[in-house]
Short mmCIF file of C-alpha atoms and ligand atoms in Angstrom, two decimals:
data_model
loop_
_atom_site.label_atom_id
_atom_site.label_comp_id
_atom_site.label_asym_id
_atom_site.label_seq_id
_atom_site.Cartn_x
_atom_site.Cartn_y
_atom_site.Cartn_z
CA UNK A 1 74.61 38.45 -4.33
CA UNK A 2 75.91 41.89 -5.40
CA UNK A 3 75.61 42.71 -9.46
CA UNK A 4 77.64 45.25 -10.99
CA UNK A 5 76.28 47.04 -14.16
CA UNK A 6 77.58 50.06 -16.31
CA UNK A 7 75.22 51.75 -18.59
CA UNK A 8 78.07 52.52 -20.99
CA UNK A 9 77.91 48.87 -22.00
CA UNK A 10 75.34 50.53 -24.56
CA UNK A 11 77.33 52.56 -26.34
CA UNK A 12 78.22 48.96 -27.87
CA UNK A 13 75.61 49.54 -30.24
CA UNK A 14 76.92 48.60 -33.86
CA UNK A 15 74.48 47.76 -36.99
CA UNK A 16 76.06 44.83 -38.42
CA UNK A 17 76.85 41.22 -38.03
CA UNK A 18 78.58 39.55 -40.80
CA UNK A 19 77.08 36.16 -40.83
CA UNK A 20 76.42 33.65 -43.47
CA UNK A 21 77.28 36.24 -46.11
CA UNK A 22 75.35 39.22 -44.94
CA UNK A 23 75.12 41.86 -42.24
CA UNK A 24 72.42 40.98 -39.48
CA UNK A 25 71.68 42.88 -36.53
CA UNK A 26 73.94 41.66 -33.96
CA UNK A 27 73.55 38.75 -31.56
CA UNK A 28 75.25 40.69 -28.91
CA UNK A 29 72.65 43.56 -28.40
CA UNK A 30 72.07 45.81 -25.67
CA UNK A 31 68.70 44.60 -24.68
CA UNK A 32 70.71 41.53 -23.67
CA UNK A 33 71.88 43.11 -20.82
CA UNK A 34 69.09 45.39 -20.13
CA UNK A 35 66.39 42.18 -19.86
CA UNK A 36 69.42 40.77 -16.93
CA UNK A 37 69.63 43.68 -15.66
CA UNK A 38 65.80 43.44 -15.24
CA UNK A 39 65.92 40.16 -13.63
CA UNK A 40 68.30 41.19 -11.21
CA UNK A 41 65.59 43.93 -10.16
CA UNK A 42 62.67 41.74 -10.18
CA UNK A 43 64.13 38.83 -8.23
CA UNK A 44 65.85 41.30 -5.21
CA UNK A 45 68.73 39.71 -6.03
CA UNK A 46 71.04 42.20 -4.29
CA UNK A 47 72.38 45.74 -4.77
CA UNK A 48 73.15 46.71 -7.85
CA UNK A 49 76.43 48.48 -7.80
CA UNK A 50 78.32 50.94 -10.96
CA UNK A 51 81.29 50.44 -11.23
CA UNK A 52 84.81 51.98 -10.15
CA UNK A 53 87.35 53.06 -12.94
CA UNK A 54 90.54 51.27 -12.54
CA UNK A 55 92.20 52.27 -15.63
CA UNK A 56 93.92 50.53 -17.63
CA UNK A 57 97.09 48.85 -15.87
CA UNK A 58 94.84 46.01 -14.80
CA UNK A 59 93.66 45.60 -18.85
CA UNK A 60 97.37 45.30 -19.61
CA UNK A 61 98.37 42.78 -17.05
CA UNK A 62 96.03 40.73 -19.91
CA UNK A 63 96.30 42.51 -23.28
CA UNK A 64 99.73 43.81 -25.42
CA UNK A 65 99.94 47.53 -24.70
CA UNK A 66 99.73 47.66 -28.96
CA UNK A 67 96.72 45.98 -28.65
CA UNK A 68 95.11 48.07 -26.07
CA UNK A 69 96.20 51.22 -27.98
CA UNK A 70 94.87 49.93 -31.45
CA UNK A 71 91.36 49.33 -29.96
CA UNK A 72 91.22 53.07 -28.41
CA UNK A 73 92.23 54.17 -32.16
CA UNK A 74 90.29 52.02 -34.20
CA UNK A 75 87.24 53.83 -34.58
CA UNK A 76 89.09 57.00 -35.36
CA UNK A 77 91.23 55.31 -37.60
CA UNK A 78 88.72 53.74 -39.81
CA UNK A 79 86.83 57.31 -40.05
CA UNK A 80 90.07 58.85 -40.81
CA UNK A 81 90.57 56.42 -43.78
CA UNK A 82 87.26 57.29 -45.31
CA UNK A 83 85.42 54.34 -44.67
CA UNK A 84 81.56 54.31 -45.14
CA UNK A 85 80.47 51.53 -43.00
CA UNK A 86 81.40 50.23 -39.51
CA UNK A 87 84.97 48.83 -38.71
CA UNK A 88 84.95 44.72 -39.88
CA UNK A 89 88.39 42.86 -40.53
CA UNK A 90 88.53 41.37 -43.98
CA UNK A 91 92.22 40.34 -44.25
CA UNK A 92 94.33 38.34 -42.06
CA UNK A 93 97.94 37.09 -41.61
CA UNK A 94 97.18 33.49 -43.91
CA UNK A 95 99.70 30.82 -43.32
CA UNK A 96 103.44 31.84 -45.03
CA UNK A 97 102.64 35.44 -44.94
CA UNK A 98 104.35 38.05 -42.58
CA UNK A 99 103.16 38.40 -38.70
CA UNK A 100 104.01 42.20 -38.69
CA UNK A 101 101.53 44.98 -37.56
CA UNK A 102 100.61 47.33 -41.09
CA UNK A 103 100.04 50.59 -41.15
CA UNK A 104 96.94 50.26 -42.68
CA UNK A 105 93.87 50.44 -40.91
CA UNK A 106 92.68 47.33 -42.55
CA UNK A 107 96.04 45.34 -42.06
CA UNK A 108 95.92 46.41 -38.47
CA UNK A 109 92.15 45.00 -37.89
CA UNK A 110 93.44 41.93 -39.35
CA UNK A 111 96.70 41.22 -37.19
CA UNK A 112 94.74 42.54 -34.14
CA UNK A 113 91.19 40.23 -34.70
CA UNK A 114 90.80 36.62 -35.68
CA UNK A 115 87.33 36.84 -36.84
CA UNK A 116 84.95 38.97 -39.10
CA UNK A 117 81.67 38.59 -37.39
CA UNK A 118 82.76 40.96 -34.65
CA UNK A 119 82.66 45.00 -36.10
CA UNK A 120 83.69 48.23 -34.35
CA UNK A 121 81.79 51.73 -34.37
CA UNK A 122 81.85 54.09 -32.39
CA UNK A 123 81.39 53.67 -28.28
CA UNK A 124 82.83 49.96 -28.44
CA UNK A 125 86.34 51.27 -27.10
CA UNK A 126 83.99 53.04 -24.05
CA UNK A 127 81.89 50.12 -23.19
CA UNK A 128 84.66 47.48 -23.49
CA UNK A 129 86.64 49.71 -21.33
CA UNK A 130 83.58 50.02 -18.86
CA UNK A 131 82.90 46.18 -19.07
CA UNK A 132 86.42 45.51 -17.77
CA UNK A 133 85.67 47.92 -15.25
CA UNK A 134 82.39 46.21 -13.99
CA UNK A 135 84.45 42.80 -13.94
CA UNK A 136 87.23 44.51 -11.57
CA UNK A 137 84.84 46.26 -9.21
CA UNK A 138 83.13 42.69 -8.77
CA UNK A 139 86.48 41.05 -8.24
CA UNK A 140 87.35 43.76 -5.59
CA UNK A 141 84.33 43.17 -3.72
CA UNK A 142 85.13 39.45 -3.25
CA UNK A 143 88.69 40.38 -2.79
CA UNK A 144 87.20 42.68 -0.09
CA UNK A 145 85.22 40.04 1.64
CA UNK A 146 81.82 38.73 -0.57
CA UNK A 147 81.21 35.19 -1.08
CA UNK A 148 80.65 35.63 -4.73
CA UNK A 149 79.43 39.09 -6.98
CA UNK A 150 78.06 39.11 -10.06
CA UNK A 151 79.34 41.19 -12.99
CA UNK A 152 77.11 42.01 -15.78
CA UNK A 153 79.87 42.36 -18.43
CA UNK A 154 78.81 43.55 -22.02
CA UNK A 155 80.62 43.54 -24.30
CA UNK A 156 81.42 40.01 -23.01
CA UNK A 157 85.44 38.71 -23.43
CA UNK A 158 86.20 35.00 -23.33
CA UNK A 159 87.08 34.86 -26.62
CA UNK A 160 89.46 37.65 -26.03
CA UNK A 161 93.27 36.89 -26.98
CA UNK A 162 96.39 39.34 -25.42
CA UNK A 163 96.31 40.91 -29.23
CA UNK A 164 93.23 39.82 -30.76
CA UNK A 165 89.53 40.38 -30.56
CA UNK A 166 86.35 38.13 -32.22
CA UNK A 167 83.48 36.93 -31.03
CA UNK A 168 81.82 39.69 -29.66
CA UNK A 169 84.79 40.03 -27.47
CA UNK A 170 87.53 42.85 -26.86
CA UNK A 171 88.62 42.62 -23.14
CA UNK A 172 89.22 39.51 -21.51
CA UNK A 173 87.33 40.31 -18.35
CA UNK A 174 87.65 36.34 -16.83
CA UNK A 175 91.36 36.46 -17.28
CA UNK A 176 91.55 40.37 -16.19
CA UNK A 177 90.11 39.43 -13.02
CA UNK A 178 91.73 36.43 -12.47
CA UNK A 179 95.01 38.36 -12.83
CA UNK A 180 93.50 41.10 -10.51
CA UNK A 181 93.05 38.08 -7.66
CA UNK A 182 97.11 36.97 -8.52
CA UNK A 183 98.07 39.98 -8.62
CA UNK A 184 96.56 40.90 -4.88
CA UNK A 185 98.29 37.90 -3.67
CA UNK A 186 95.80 34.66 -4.45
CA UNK A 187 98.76 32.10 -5.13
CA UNK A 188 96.03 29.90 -7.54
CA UNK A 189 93.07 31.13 -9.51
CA UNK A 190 90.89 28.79 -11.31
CA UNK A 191 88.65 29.91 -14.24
CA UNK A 192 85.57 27.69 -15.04
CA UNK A 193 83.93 28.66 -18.90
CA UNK A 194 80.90 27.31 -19.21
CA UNK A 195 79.78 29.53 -21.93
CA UNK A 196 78.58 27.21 -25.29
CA UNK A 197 81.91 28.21 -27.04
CA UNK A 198 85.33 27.45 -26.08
CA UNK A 199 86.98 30.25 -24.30
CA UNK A 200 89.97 30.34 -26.63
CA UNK A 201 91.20 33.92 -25.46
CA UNK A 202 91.17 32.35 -21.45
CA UNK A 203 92.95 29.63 -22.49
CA UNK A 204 95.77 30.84 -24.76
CA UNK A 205 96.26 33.83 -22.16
CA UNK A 206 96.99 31.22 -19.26
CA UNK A 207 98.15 28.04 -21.49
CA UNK A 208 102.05 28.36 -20.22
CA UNK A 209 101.11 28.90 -16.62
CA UNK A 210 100.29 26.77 -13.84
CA UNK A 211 99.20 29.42 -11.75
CA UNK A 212 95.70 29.68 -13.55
CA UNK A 213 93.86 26.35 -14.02
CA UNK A 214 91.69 26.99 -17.01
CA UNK A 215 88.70 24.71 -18.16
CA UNK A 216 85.83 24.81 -20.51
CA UNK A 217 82.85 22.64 -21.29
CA UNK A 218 81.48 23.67 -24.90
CA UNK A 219 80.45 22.88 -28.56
CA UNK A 220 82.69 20.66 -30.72
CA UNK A 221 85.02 23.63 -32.37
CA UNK A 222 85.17 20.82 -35.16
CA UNK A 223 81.99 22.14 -35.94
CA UNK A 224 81.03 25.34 -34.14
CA UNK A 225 82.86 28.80 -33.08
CA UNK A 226 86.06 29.45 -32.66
CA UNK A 227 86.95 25.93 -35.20
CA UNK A 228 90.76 26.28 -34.24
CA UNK A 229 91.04 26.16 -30.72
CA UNK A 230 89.08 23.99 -27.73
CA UNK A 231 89.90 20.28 -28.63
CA UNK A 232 90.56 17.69 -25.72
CA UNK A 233 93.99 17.17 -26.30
CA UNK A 234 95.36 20.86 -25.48
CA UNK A 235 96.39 20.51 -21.92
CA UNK A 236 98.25 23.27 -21.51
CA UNK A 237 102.17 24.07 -22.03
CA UNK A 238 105.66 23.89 -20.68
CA UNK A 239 105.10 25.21 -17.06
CA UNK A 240 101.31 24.97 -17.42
CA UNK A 241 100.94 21.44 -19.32
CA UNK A 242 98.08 19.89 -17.26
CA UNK A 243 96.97 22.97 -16.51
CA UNK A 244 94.13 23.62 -18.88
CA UNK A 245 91.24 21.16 -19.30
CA UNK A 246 88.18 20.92 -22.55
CA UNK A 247 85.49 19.07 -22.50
CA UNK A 248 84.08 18.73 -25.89
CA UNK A 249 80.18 18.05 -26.43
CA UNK A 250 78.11 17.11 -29.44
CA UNK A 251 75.12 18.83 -30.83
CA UNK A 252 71.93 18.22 -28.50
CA UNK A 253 73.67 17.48 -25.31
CA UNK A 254 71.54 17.98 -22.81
CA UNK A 255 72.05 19.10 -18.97
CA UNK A 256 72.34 15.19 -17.89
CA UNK A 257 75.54 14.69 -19.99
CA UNK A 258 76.61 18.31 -19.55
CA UNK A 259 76.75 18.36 -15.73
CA UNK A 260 78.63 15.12 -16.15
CA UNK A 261 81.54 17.27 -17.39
CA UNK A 262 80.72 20.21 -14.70
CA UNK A 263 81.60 17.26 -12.23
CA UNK A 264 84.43 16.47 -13.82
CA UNK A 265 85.49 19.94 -14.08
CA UNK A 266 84.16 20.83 -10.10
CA UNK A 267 87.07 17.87 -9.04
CA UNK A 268 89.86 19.48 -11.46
CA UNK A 269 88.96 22.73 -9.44
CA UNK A 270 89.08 21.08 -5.76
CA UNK A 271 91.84 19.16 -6.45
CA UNK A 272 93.91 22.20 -7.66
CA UNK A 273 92.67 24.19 -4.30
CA UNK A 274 92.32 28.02 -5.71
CA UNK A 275 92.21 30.57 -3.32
CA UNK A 276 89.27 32.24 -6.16
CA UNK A 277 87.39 31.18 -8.84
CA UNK A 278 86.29 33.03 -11.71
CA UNK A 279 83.31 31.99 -13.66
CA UNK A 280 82.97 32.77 -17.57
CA UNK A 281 79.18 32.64 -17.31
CA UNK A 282 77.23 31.99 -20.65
CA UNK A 283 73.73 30.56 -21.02
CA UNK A 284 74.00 29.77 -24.59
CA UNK A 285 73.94 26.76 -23.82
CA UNK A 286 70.38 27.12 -23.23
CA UNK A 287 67.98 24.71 -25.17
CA UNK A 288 66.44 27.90 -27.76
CA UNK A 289 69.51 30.05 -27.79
CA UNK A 290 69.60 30.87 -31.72
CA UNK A 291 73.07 30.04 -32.52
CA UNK A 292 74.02 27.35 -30.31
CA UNK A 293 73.25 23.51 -30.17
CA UNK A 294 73.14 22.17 -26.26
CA UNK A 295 69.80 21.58 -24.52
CA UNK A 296 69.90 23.06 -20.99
CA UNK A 297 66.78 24.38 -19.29
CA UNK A 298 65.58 26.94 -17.36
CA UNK A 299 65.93 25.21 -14.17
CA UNK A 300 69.68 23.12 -14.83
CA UNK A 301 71.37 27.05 -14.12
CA UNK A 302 69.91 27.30 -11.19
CA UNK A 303 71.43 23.29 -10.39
CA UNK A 304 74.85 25.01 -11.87
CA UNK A 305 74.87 27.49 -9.39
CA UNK A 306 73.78 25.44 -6.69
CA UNK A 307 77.12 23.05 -7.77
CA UNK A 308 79.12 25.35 -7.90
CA UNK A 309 78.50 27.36 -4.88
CA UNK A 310 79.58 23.89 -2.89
CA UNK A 311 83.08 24.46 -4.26
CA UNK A 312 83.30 26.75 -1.35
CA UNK A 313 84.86 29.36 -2.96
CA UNK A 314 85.30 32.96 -3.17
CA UNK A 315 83.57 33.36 -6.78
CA UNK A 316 83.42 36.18 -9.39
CA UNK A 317 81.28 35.42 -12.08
CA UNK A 318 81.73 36.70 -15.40
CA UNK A 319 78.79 37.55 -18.24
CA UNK A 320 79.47 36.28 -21.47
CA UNK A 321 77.46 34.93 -23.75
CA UNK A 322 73.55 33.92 -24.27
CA UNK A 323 71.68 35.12 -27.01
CA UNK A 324 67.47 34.17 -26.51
CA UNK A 325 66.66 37.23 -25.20
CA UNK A 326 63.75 36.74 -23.41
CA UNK A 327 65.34 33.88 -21.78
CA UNK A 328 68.72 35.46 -20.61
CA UNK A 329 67.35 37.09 -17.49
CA UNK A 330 65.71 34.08 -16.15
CA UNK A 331 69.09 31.88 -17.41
CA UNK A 332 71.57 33.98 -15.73
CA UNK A 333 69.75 34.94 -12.69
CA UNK A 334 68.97 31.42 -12.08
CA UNK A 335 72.81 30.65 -11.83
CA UNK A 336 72.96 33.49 -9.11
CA UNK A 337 70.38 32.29 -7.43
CA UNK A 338 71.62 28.78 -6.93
CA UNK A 339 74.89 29.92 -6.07
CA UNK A 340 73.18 32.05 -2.95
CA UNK A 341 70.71 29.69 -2.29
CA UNK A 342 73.57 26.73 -2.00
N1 6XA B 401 79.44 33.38 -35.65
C1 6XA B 401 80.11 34.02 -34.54
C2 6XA B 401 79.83 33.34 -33.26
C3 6XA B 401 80.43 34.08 -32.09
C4 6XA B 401 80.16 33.37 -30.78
C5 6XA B 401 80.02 34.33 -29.66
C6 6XA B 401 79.80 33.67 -28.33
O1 6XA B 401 78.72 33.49 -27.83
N2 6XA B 401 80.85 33.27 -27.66
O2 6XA B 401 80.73 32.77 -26.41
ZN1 ZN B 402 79.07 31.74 -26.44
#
């Protein structure tokens, strides 16, 4: 399987964290993708491709061209403003106040972010810009003919709304490609999440439509990220009610249960015939990640990919999340490498 990569994913580089009332170095770290990146190398899993710039048309099929043009700013902005530290939202739009975009930097971070955990420095417009770029340049190659490519996305963008970021997420890269695919014709795209956390951004972006099945398998939101979005009984809307699908999972579930749901999710996906599929690939899920709560090993990706690569379909997979670092590489490549070896 091919992998695209960007080095500019490390110009993501910020300090700070906020979480549980101070600033931590991030989760979402560089070396993440480096120690894949690694993997990929050591296990010959195929070329290793950079990726194409495709501007940003294909970023606002997805995202509000405000949106888009606050991110590009934002850095700039909160210099300009005096600010001593790196970009983090502290005020949002609370229930009975006024959904309008401020002029303030620190309005605008609110309306345009939904959580605080997630801050901005310099290089984050570049890298999210080059992560939606890797995503699109694996999308073309299976548009142009591959089975399945893998793209190495950091930062990663499931949690990605049209006008909000959070959660270590600016772009939606899942929902940018799977627009990409409609957009060159595919009549029905389906996007599988099986990232521990609900993809919230994938599935507001596509909740009206029936065009783009959406599904995710993840962590109770009742007690884990995002909290307000990912419960079983949001199917999806007008034109696209029965269109979106969550399966919800308690602390400690291991792969046995879990891949009970990826079956469940597998017929969704067959039944709705897609001409692609699009997979939001994180291994938080993984048994030590350090802020998640499922139990999957080592060897269940490698099952995943082999599962999924039965679907029989042209597949662009998507990296999101996964956080135990010296695990990642073996985690992720494992999924590739069931998918090839089928
Ligand atoms: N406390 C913030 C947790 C953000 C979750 C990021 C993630 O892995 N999403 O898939
Ligand atoms: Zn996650």
């Amino acid at each position: 399987m091919k992998t695209v990569f960007s080095l500019l994913h490390s110009r993501r580089a910020v300090k700070t964290e906020l979480d549980g009332g101070v600033l931590i170095e991030p989760h979402e770290k560089p070396s993440r993708a480096e120690t894949i990146l690694a993997r990929v190398k050591g296990q010959a899993l195929g070329e290793i491709l950079e990726p194409e710039e495709f501007g940003l048309d294909p970023i606002r099929r997805v995202h509000s061209a405000d949106y888009v043009e606050f991110l590009e700013h934002c850095w700039t902005d909160w210099l300009a403003a005096g600010k001593p530290g790196e970009a983090i939202p502290a005020v949002w739009c609370g229930r009975g106040m006024r959904a309008r975009v401020p002029k303030d930097i620190d309005g605008r971070l609110g309306y345009y972010s939904f959580a605080a955990e997630t801050s901005i420095s310099d290089g984050t417009w570049e890298a999210a810009r080059a992560s939606a770029n890797v995503a699109l340049t694996a999308q073309k190659l299976v548009a142009g003919g591959e089975r399945a490519a893998f793209a190495l996305c950091r930062p990663p963008g499931h949690h990605a709304h049209a006008d909000l970021f959070g959660g270590y997420c600016f772009f939606n890269n899942a929902a940018i490609v799977a627009q990409a695919f409609r957009d060159q014709g595919a009549q029905r795209v389906a996007i599988l999440d099986v990232d521990f956390h609900h993809g919230n951004g994938t599935q507001a972006i596509f909740y009206q439509r029936r065009d783009v099945l959406t599904l995710s398998l993840h962590g109770d939101p009742d007690l884990v990220f995002p909290h307000f979005l990912g419960f079983e009984d949001e199917t999806g809307e007008g034109e696209g009610e029965g269109y979106n699908l969550n399966l919800v999972y308690p602390p400690g579930t291991p792969y046995a249960v879990w891949s009970q749901g990826l079956e469940t999710a597998c017929q969704r996906i067959a039944g709705f015939q897609p001409d692609a599929l699009v997979v939001a690939l994180g291994v938080d899920t993984f048994e030590e990640d350090p802020i998640s709560f499922f139990k999957l090993k080592s060897d269940d990706y490698l099952t995943l990919g082999q599962r999924l690569q039965r679907l029989g379909l042209p597949t662009v997979f998507t990296m999101e999340g996964g956080y135990d670092v010296d695990a990642i590489g073996v985690n992720a490549v494992n999924v590739m490498q069931g998918f090839d070896r089928g």
